[in-house]
XYZ file of C-alpha atoms in Angstrom:
576
model
C 0.000 0.000 0.000
C 2.859 2.358 0.843
C 4.437 1.732 -2.563
C 1.183 2.642 -4.326
C 0.857 5.875 -2.331
C 4.454 6.884 -3.122
C 4.029 6.079 -6.830
C 0.794 8.051 -7.012
C 2.438 11.003 -5.265
C 5.545 11.037 -7.458
C 3.956 10.128 -10.817
C 0.171 10.567 -10.940
C -0.104 13.676 -8.745
C 2.495 15.703 -10.710
C 0.624 14.904 -13.935
C -2.615 16.144 -12.406
C -0.882 19.220 -10.990
C 0.605 20.371 -14.293
C -2.706 19.744 -16.084
C -4.777 21.780 -13.620
C -2.167 24.564 -13.497
C -2.752 25.304 -17.189
C -6.387 26.169 -16.365
C -5.603 28.418 -13.382
C -4.703 32.095 -13.676
C -1.223 32.695 -12.332
C -0.087 35.710 -10.315
C 1.698 37.421 -13.204
C -1.362 37.385 -15.496
C -3.719 38.200 -12.636
C -1.633 41.280 -11.801
C -1.628 42.427 -15.449
C -5.337 41.868 -16.120
C -6.795 42.572 -12.699
C -8.096 39.000 -12.476
C -8.074 36.662 -9.503
C -5.095 34.395 -8.975
C -6.144 30.743 -9.162
C -9.389 31.411 -11.045
C -10.360 29.257 -14.037
C -9.016 30.385 -17.401
C -8.483 29.075 -20.911
C -6.051 31.877 -21.638
C -2.903 29.759 -21.618
C -4.340 27.223 -24.032
C -5.643 30.011 -26.272
C -2.202 31.622 -26.255
C -0.698 28.292 -27.268
C -3.269 27.101 -29.816
C -5.035 30.192 -31.164
C -3.057 33.407 -30.835
C -0.786 35.503 -33.076
C 2.246 33.695 -31.635
C 0.786 30.171 -31.913
C 2.500 29.402 -35.200
C 5.946 30.309 -33.906
C 5.457 28.975 -30.375
C 3.478 25.791 -31.026
C 2.607 24.676 -34.545
C 6.029 25.078 -36.143
C 7.908 23.447 -33.220
C 5.303 20.653 -33.212
C 5.827 20.083 -36.942
C 9.599 20.128 -36.459
C 9.387 17.641 -33.564
C 7.153 15.241 -35.494
C 9.318 15.531 -38.610
C 12.455 14.767 -36.613
C 10.798 11.915 -34.700
C 9.456 10.189 -37.817
C 12.630 10.709 -39.855
C 14.941 9.507 -37.093
C 12.705 6.475 -36.492
C 12.793 5.548 -40.188
C 16.560 5.831 -40.595
C 17.356 4.300 -37.187
C 15.176 1.255 -37.907
C 16.637 0.940 -41.404
C 20.239 1.105 -40.159
C 19.652 -1.033 -37.061
C 17.597 -3.600 -38.963
C 20.162 -4.052 -41.735
C 23.004 -4.385 -39.207
C 20.979 -6.844 -37.100
C 20.246 -9.007 -40.145
C 23.866 -8.959 -41.305
C 25.243 -9.951 -37.898
C 22.639 -12.612 -37.028
C 21.887 -14.102 -40.445
C 25.049 -13.822 -42.572
C 28.675 -14.946 -42.447
C 30.045 -11.427 -42.025
C 33.291 -11.560 -39.950
C 34.186 -9.787 -36.663
C 30.643 -10.197 -35.289
C 31.490 -9.919 -31.591
C 33.703 -6.901 -32.113
C 31.142 -5.143 -34.317
C 28.311 -5.885 -31.866
C 30.329 -4.425 -28.989
C 31.270 -1.267 -30.912
C 27.675 -0.758 -32.051
C 26.437 -0.949 -28.450
C 29.145 1.572 -27.486
C 27.238 4.006 -29.714
C 24.464 3.976 -27.086
C 26.929 4.828 -24.324
C 27.890 8.028 -26.130
C 25.452 10.923 -25.445
C 23.143 11.692 -28.366
C 24.269 15.320 -28.311
C 27.910 14.181 -28.654
C 27.237 13.606 -32.346
C 25.704 17.083 -32.534
C 28.855 18.643 -31.079
C 31.009 16.617 -33.456
C 28.826 17.698 -36.390
C 29.394 21.327 -35.408
C 33.142 20.812 -35.313
C 33.178 19.277 -38.803
C 30.416 21.054 -40.746
C 30.134 24.454 -39.089
C 30.360 27.391 -41.503
C 31.763 30.876 -40.893
C 28.437 32.577 -41.640
C 27.020 31.526 -38.259
C 29.290 31.733 -35.239
C 32.251 33.444 -36.880
C 34.736 30.617 -37.466
C 34.708 27.702 -39.930
C 34.535 23.992 -39.202
C 37.046 21.360 -40.251
C 35.405 20.728 -43.633
C 35.563 24.383 -44.670
C 39.082 24.817 -43.285
C 40.438 21.808 -45.173
C 38.558 22.036 -48.480
C 37.786 25.765 -48.602
C 34.096 25.053 -49.242
C 31.550 26.640 -46.918
C 28.727 24.174 -46.147
C 25.233 25.589 -46.729
C 23.270 26.542 -43.624
C 20.917 23.554 -43.967
C 23.920 21.235 -43.695
C 25.419 23.068 -40.711
C 22.241 23.614 -38.687
C 18.588 22.651 -38.551
C 16.578 19.591 -39.565
C 19.177 17.646 -41.563
C 22.064 17.528 -39.041
C 19.657 16.888 -36.141
C 18.185 13.860 -37.930
C 21.637 12.515 -38.834
C 22.968 12.988 -35.283
C 19.996 11.322 -33.601
C 19.790 8.496 -36.161
C 23.438 7.634 -35.508
C 22.574 7.326 -31.818
C 19.165 5.659 -31.674
C 19.780 2.964 -34.300
C 21.140 0.891 -31.391
C 17.579 0.301 -30.108
C 16.585 -1.237 -33.434
C 19.814 -3.212 -33.685
C 19.336 -4.832 -30.265
C 15.589 -5.451 -30.512
C 15.646 -6.835 -34.053
C 18.751 -8.931 -33.312
C 16.970 -10.467 -30.319
C 13.881 -11.155 -32.450
C 15.928 -12.801 -35.215
C 17.716 -14.994 -32.660
C 14.436 -16.030 -31.029
C 12.587 -17.030 -34.204
C 15.439 -19.186 -35.433
C 15.737 -20.079 -39.093
C 13.379 -23.029 -39.563
C 10.775 -21.168 -41.578
C 13.389 -19.513 -43.748
C 15.076 -22.857 -44.449
C 11.752 -24.410 -45.417
C 11.101 -21.527 -47.805
C 14.545 -21.988 -49.362
C 13.837 -25.691 -49.895
C 10.627 -24.826 -51.760
C 12.613 -22.539 -54.064
C 11.609 -19.134 -52.676
C 13.929 -16.254 -53.532
C 15.832 -14.378 -50.821
C 13.798 -11.174 -51.233
C 10.530 -13.158 -51.037
C 11.687 -14.855 -47.822
C 12.584 -11.510 -46.268
C 9.298 -9.919 -47.316
C 6.896 -12.792 -46.581
C 8.511 -14.531 -43.580
C 11.299 -12.641 -41.813
C 9.739 -9.177 -41.868
C 6.305 -10.217 -40.471
C 7.967 -12.183 -37.663
C 10.184 -9.307 -36.557
C 7.470 -6.666 -37.024
C 6.670 -6.490 -33.264
C 10.362 -5.771 -32.612
C 10.333 -3.122 -35.345
C 7.255 -1.481 -33.822
C 8.876 -1.545 -30.378
C 11.967 0.047 -31.919
C 9.764 2.722 -33.439
C 8.183 3.522 -30.058
C 11.541 3.797 -28.297
C 13.156 5.814 -31.069
C 10.213 8.105 -31.769
C 9.536 8.928 -28.111
C 13.237 9.506 -27.387
C 13.861 11.705 -30.434
C 10.554 13.546 -29.932
C 11.651 14.724 -26.496
C 15.353 15.075 -27.288
C 16.823 18.370 -26.139
C 20.597 18.359 -26.616
C 20.923 17.816 -30.375
C 18.049 20.200 -31.315
C 19.488 22.828 -28.961
C 23.074 22.587 -30.231
C 22.117 22.368 -33.915
C 18.864 24.305 -34.041
C 18.753 27.308 -31.741
C 21.420 29.302 -33.600
C 19.155 29.384 -36.669
C 15.904 29.683 -34.667
C 14.938 26.096 -35.460
C 12.765 25.135 -32.487
C 11.272 21.826 -31.434
C 8.743 21.381 -28.636
C 11.510 20.499 -26.182
C 13.652 23.551 -26.971
C 10.555 25.783 -27.028
C 9.631 24.538 -23.544
C 13.100 25.536 -22.353
C 12.855 28.923 -24.091
C 9.444 29.634 -22.532
C 10.681 28.843 -19.043
C 13.743 31.051 -19.523
C 11.378 33.834 -20.620
C 9.191 33.242 -17.534
C 6.299 31.919 -19.632
C 6.146 28.876 -17.381
C 2.475 27.966 -17.787
C 2.729 28.142 -21.583
C 5.667 25.746 -21.245
C 3.391 23.414 -19.270
C 0.861 23.350 -22.133
C 3.638 22.358 -24.536
C 4.750 19.659 -22.105
C 1.222 18.227 -22.016
C 1.103 18.145 -25.822
C 4.469 16.372 -25.887
C 3.196 13.729 -23.449
C -0.046 13.341 -25.407
C 1.798 12.694 -28.681
C 4.058 10.109 -27.009
C 1.089 8.379 -25.335
C -0.915 8.227 -28.569
C 2.083 6.689 -30.314
C 2.290 3.928 -27.694
C -1.489 3.373 -27.910
C -1.502 2.908 -31.679
C 1.575 0.698 -31.429
C -0.236 -1.582 -28.978
C -3.241 -1.682 -31.297
C -0.997 -2.654 -34.206
C 0.740 -5.405 -32.229
C -2.579 -6.608 -30.830
C -3.914 -7.247 -34.322
C -0.955 -9.540 -35.058
C -1.358 -11.982 -32.183
C -1.792 -14.845 -34.640
C 1.860 -14.671 -35.701
C 3.794 -17.440 -33.961
C 6.922 -19.373 -34.778
C 7.619 -23.103 -34.739
C 8.086 -24.362 -31.193
C 11.271 -25.927 -29.913
C 14.904 -25.091 -30.492
C 15.934 -23.762 -33.867
C 17.807 -26.225 -36.056
C 19.443 -23.557 -38.203
C 23.171 -24.118 -38.633
C 23.934 -22.511 -41.986
C 24.365 -18.775 -42.263
C 23.662 -16.916 -45.479
C 26.898 -16.703 -47.449
C 27.604 -13.241 -48.804
C 30.072 -14.714 -51.322
C 31.554 -11.983 -53.548
C 29.709 -9.298 -51.602
C 31.394 -10.277 -48.329
C 34.432 -7.938 -48.603
C 32.250 -5.058 -49.813
C 29.665 -5.492 -47.039
C 32.364 -5.930 -44.379
C 34.160 -2.754 -45.454
C 30.837 -0.866 -45.578
C 29.941 -1.911 -42.008
C 33.418 -1.064 -40.706
C 33.264 2.340 -42.422
C 29.879 2.968 -40.811
C 31.319 2.113 -37.392
C 34.306 4.389 -37.968
C 32.193 7.307 -39.224
C 29.221 6.888 -36.885
C 30.956 5.903 -33.643
C 34.724 6.470 -33.727
C 34.956 9.693 -35.771
C 32.704 11.788 -33.465
C 34.828 10.809 -30.457
C 38.101 11.577 -32.234
C 36.699 14.881 -33.466
C 35.786 16.019 -29.954
C 39.214 15.084 -28.596
C 40.935 16.874 -31.489
C 38.871 20.045 -31.051
C 39.535 20.123 -27.299
C 43.263 20.706 -27.919
C 42.790 23.636 -30.304
C 43.569 27.038 -28.768
C 41.354 28.831 -31.282
C 38.439 26.946 -32.824
C 38.537 26.778 -36.607
C 42.334 27.101 -36.861
C 43.857 23.718 -37.665
C 47.630 24.050 -37.400
C 50.325 22.747 -35.054
C 50.994 26.182 -33.547
C 47.342 26.243 -32.443
C 47.779 23.040 -30.419
C 47.340 23.370 -26.638
C 46.510 21.293 -23.579
C 45.207 24.340 -21.729
C 41.586 23.187 -21.786
C 42.646 19.968 -20.073
C 45.444 20.834 -17.637
C 46.056 24.573 -17.979
C 45.980 27.033 -15.092
C 43.878 30.175 -15.134
C 45.050 32.573 -17.845
C 43.152 35.845 -18.414
C 44.109 35.719 -22.100
C 42.388 32.365 -22.660
C 38.669 31.617 -22.213
C 38.123 34.563 -19.854
C 40.496 33.065 -17.302
C 38.875 29.622 -17.067
C 41.372 26.937 -16.032
C 41.543 23.530 -17.756
C 39.035 20.894 -16.707
C 41.462 19.112 -14.347
C 42.380 22.391 -12.606
C 38.930 23.965 -12.635
C 37.052 23.951 -9.287
C 33.750 24.513 -11.081
C 34.217 21.406 -13.221
C 35.486 19.327 -10.302
C 32.364 20.273 -8.343
C 30.195 19.282 -11.316
C 32.069 15.970 -11.619
C 31.465 15.208 -7.939
C 27.792 16.161 -8.301
C 27.465 13.940 -11.366
C 29.089 10.862 -9.841
C 27.218 11.306 -6.575
C 23.926 11.697 -8.444
C 24.328 8.717 -10.778
C 25.551 6.321 -8.080
C 22.749 7.261 -5.666
C 20.094 7.169 -8.388
C 21.376 3.890 -9.857
C 21.343 2.202 -6.447
C 17.949 3.555 -5.366
C 16.228 2.953 -8.707
C 17.621 -0.579 -8.962
C 16.567 -1.545 -5.432
C 13.151 0.102 -5.708
C 12.709 -1.500 -9.122
C 13.513 -4.944 -7.726
C 11.010 -4.534 -4.872
C 8.302 -3.220 -7.202
C 9.197 -5.952 -9.690
C 8.576 -8.478 -6.917
C 5.153 -6.960 -6.204
C 4.321 -7.019 -9.926
C 5.577 -10.566 -10.547
C 3.916 -12.064 -7.482
C 0.739 -9.992 -7.790
C -0.079 -10.001 -11.495
C -3.480 -11.528 -10.805
C -4.237 -8.833 -8.235
C -5.416 -5.290 -9.053
C -2.576 -3.850 -6.968
C 0.076 -5.697 -8.971
C -1.375 -4.610 -12.298
C -1.715 -1.016 -11.068
C 1.919 -0.892 -9.921
C 3.024 -2.286 -13.286
C 1.056 0.339 -15.222
C 1.924 3.386 -13.129
C 5.621 2.494 -12.889
C 5.736 2.378 -16.711
C 4.163 5.846 -17.044
C 7.452 7.835 -16.827
C 8.550 6.039 -20.001
C 5.746 7.873 -21.841
C 6.807 11.280 -20.546
C 9.632 12.987 -22.475
C 12.423 14.078 -20.141
C 11.949 17.814 -20.696
C 8.203 17.452 -20.028
C 8.813 15.543 -16.783
C 11.244 18.269 -15.785
C 8.570 20.942 -16.265
C 6.150 18.876 -14.159
C 8.575 18.662 -11.233
C 9.500 22.312 -11.635
C 5.824 23.169 -11.173
C 5.208 20.791 -8.294
C 8.287 21.299 -6.133
C 8.770 25.045 -6.547
C 6.268 25.399 -3.690
C 5.634 23.413 -0.474
C 3.765 20.112 -0.921
C 1.976 18.613 2.096
C 4.839 17.758 4.487
C 7.546 18.340 1.866
C 9.263 21.761 1.697
C 10.292 23.554 -1.478
C 12.792 21.285 -3.240
C 13.608 23.412 -6.279
C 17.345 24.022 -6.435
C 18.207 21.102 -4.159
C 20.200 17.979 -4.934
C 17.349 15.884 -3.526
C 15.032 16.965 -6.349
C 17.558 15.784 -8.945
C 17.673 12.401 -7.209
C 13.876 12.086 -7.020
C 13.172 12.993 -10.647
C 15.993 10.748 -11.899
C 14.758 7.751 -9.910
C 11.228 8.304 -11.220
C 12.416 8.652 -14.833
C 14.494 5.463 -14.758
C 11.955 3.443 -12.766
C 10.480 1.728 -15.877
C 13.900 0.217 -16.713
C 14.413 -0.941 -13.134
C 10.902 -2.383 -12.679
C 11.075 -4.201 -16.010
C 14.417 -5.721 -15.062
C 13.195 -6.589 -11.558
C 9.987 -8.195 -12.820
C 11.845 -10.347 -15.357
C 14.294 -11.471 -12.683
C 11.626 -12.359 -10.091
C 9.579 -14.331 -12.636
C 12.578 -16.644 -13.057
C 12.762 -17.399 -9.312
C 10.540 -20.243 -8.137
C 8.086 -19.426 -5.359
C 9.064 -22.724 -3.695
C 12.231 -21.112 -2.355
C 10.234 -18.351 -0.685
C 7.719 -20.851 0.695
C 10.525 -22.950 2.180
C 12.038 -19.864 3.826
C 8.626 -18.901 5.195
C 8.154 -22.364 6.714
C 11.530 -21.964 8.427
C 10.243 -18.747 9.998
C 12.252 -16.321 7.893
C 10.799 -12.820 7.540
C 10.107 -11.359 4.102
C 12.987 -8.905 4.529
C 15.441 -11.698 5.338
C 14.098 -13.833 2.474
C 14.553 -10.918 0.096
C 18.090 -10.325 1.350
C 19.263 -13.953 1.422
C 17.396 -15.506 -1.521
C 15.876 -13.025 -3.965
C 18.714 -10.487 -4.080
C 21.536 -13.033 -4.652
C 19.545 -14.850 -7.353
C 18.780 -11.525 -9.062
C 22.405 -10.376 -9.037
C 22.803 -10.447 -12.826
C 19.681 -8.397 -13.498
C 20.530 -6.001 -10.664
C 23.987 -5.311 -12.121
C 22.563 -4.836 -15.620
C 19.855 -2.446 -14.403
C 22.385 -0.527 -12.301
C 24.714 -0.189 -15.287
C 21.973 0.940 -17.673
C 20.734 3.585 -15.232
C 24.301 4.716 -14.500
C 25.017 5.208 -18.212
C 21.702 6.984 -18.799
C 22.296 9.258 -15.810
C 25.814 10.185 -16.906
C 24.439 11.317 -20.294
C 21.296 13.038 -19.014
C 20.731 16.665 -19.950
C 17.060 17.366 -20.705
C 15.759 15.806 -17.468
C 17.748 18.059 -15.131
C 18.374 21.107 -17.338
C 15.552 23.142 -15.773
C 16.229 22.036 -12.192
C 19.946 22.599 -11.608
C 21.513 25.608 -9.937
C 25.195 26.638 -9.941
C 25.666 24.523 -6.794
C 24.008 21.412 -8.250
C 25.372 21.679 -11.811
C 26.455 18.439 -13.473
C 28.923 17.735 -16.263
C 26.183 17.663 -18.905
C 24.677 20.991 -17.866
C 28.155 22.554 -17.834
C 28.685 21.209 -21.350
C 25.572 23.039 -22.489
C 26.593 26.219 -20.642
C 30.079 26.256 -22.195
C 28.636 25.649 -25.662
C 26.221 28.557 -25.215
C 29.143 30.753 -24.134
C 31.198 29.790 -27.189
C 33.855 27.816 -25.284
C 33.447 24.660 -27.360
C 36.858 23.308 -26.327
C 35.622 23.008 -22.741
C 32.358 21.362 -23.788
C 34.234 18.891 -26.012
C 36.741 18.065 -23.276
C 33.964 17.515 -20.717
C 32.039 15.328 -23.165
C 35.179 13.248 -23.721
C 35.526 12.873 -19.946
C 31.890 11.733 -19.665
C 32.392 9.106 -22.375
C 35.625 7.881 -20.736
C 33.839 7.414 -17.391
C 30.910 5.588 -19.025
C 33.090 3.165 -20.992
C 35.338 2.531 -17.959
C 32.414 1.744 -15.647
C 30.795 -0.425 -18.328
C 34.016 -2.418 -18.771
C 34.408 -2.961 -15.018
C 30.732 -3.911 -14.596
C 30.903 -6.425 -17.453
C 33.986 -8.106 -15.977
C 33.015 -8.016 -12.289
C 29.229 -8.284 -12.344
C 28.652 -9.828 -15.797
C 26.395 -6.841 -16.477
C 24.919 -6.315 -19.935
C 23.063 -3.111 -20.813
C 21.393 -4.815 -23.765
C 19.162 -6.615 -21.248
C 17.694 -3.273 -20.312
C 17.277 -1.795 -23.766
C 16.017 -4.713 -25.655
C 18.759 -7.282 -26.090
């Protein structure tokens, strides 16, 4: 019962609060119009949907968000699906290495590709200095290549294709190759087999990939901010941020509600589509497939193409950021412009307004401590809470309480990060029952992060508990063991693998997080990601690139240790 109350308070109540706030006149408007604060009004919705600024504030950002979401979903599924098929169904070499590198792409923040794109394709018409492409070839990229829709779609597609790769790979492994072999025996052509057999069987995985990719890209903040704001290309997420910075908070809430509504409708129609395909099943038993599809003469070409994709899509952005972080002046690519100041330099008034390098900068050290403290606390709390809630879901699926916990704990998945941030900004900027104002505190960052990552943790916990026989718990109960002791001595040790995987996934997600905490941090609670955004806004791209490199180094290091020590695998949490 306590768990239900807490979930309702932290998830359902904030949703209700932000919804009702949009129909209540706020102090600022009441003072201007002579109205009564708290009285019913449709003014905020009219300002959003039917006012002279509606096109710029709502309809155009909505169109941009939908265009980005659909385009990224298409290209991510195409890339991820092709790679999944090549690695699971063909004799392409270096499969383990390629699979590992492709998953590394998820560990890199989505906005990392946006920063790398700026370094390479920036032109001197916007921002004053050229990117690497213009400096090397003397050709100034057009504005649509440097900023706006095209680079945002490319950057996000090169990040979110991992969802499709993992989900479709898992689906291809699970269905085996029996049906495909039978079709080959009957003389069916390869394209016919793909179209009539393989594609229908992996369609649920493709639809799940679409949901993950569309909802993530729809609410993405970093890439649209880095590559869109300089040319006034707004999405709903960046417009929410702009409204809050301009103290149009309630209008930002209306945009947040629209963002949640679009994401929820997408999930609803996806479930309808999957529901209509319940008749699709595969042959029972273990797959007998032993022969992979031989690429023959195409094998060297396909292998080189995949390796080039990995180099361009994963390795090149990282190398670009490192390279740019050792340039004294951005846009000048010569040996005499080389410097390590932005890494280890002391304060110098002639460089970056006196900012010391990241390893000598108290501001960055404080942000690093905040980041590590936040992600470790959140990862531990979310994993443990997720395991407990997963137990309640797994053991109570036939009860209304179990089904309710399962549904409400999944709800944060439907809420884009920037929208959830606006909800908590509204709720905790004033006292709530016995809880004081939390805005500006570290505790609020912990709470919102735990809530956001709860769906991952509960899913992992539920899957783990379902694999543990109830006989073990019954035996412990007969021996007089309390539930707490049973959980500690039996359930937790047997769930160790899932716990490590969930912890690792949440740790990686937390290290990369920007949109979720962007509106809630203060100078004292700043993290590495929010400093990256601040330095980019200030024009100190070397600092932002160096910090991003540091974030990626920490993520890959922790992932390597977790895989060796705890046998953790993030693919278990994101679809593998």
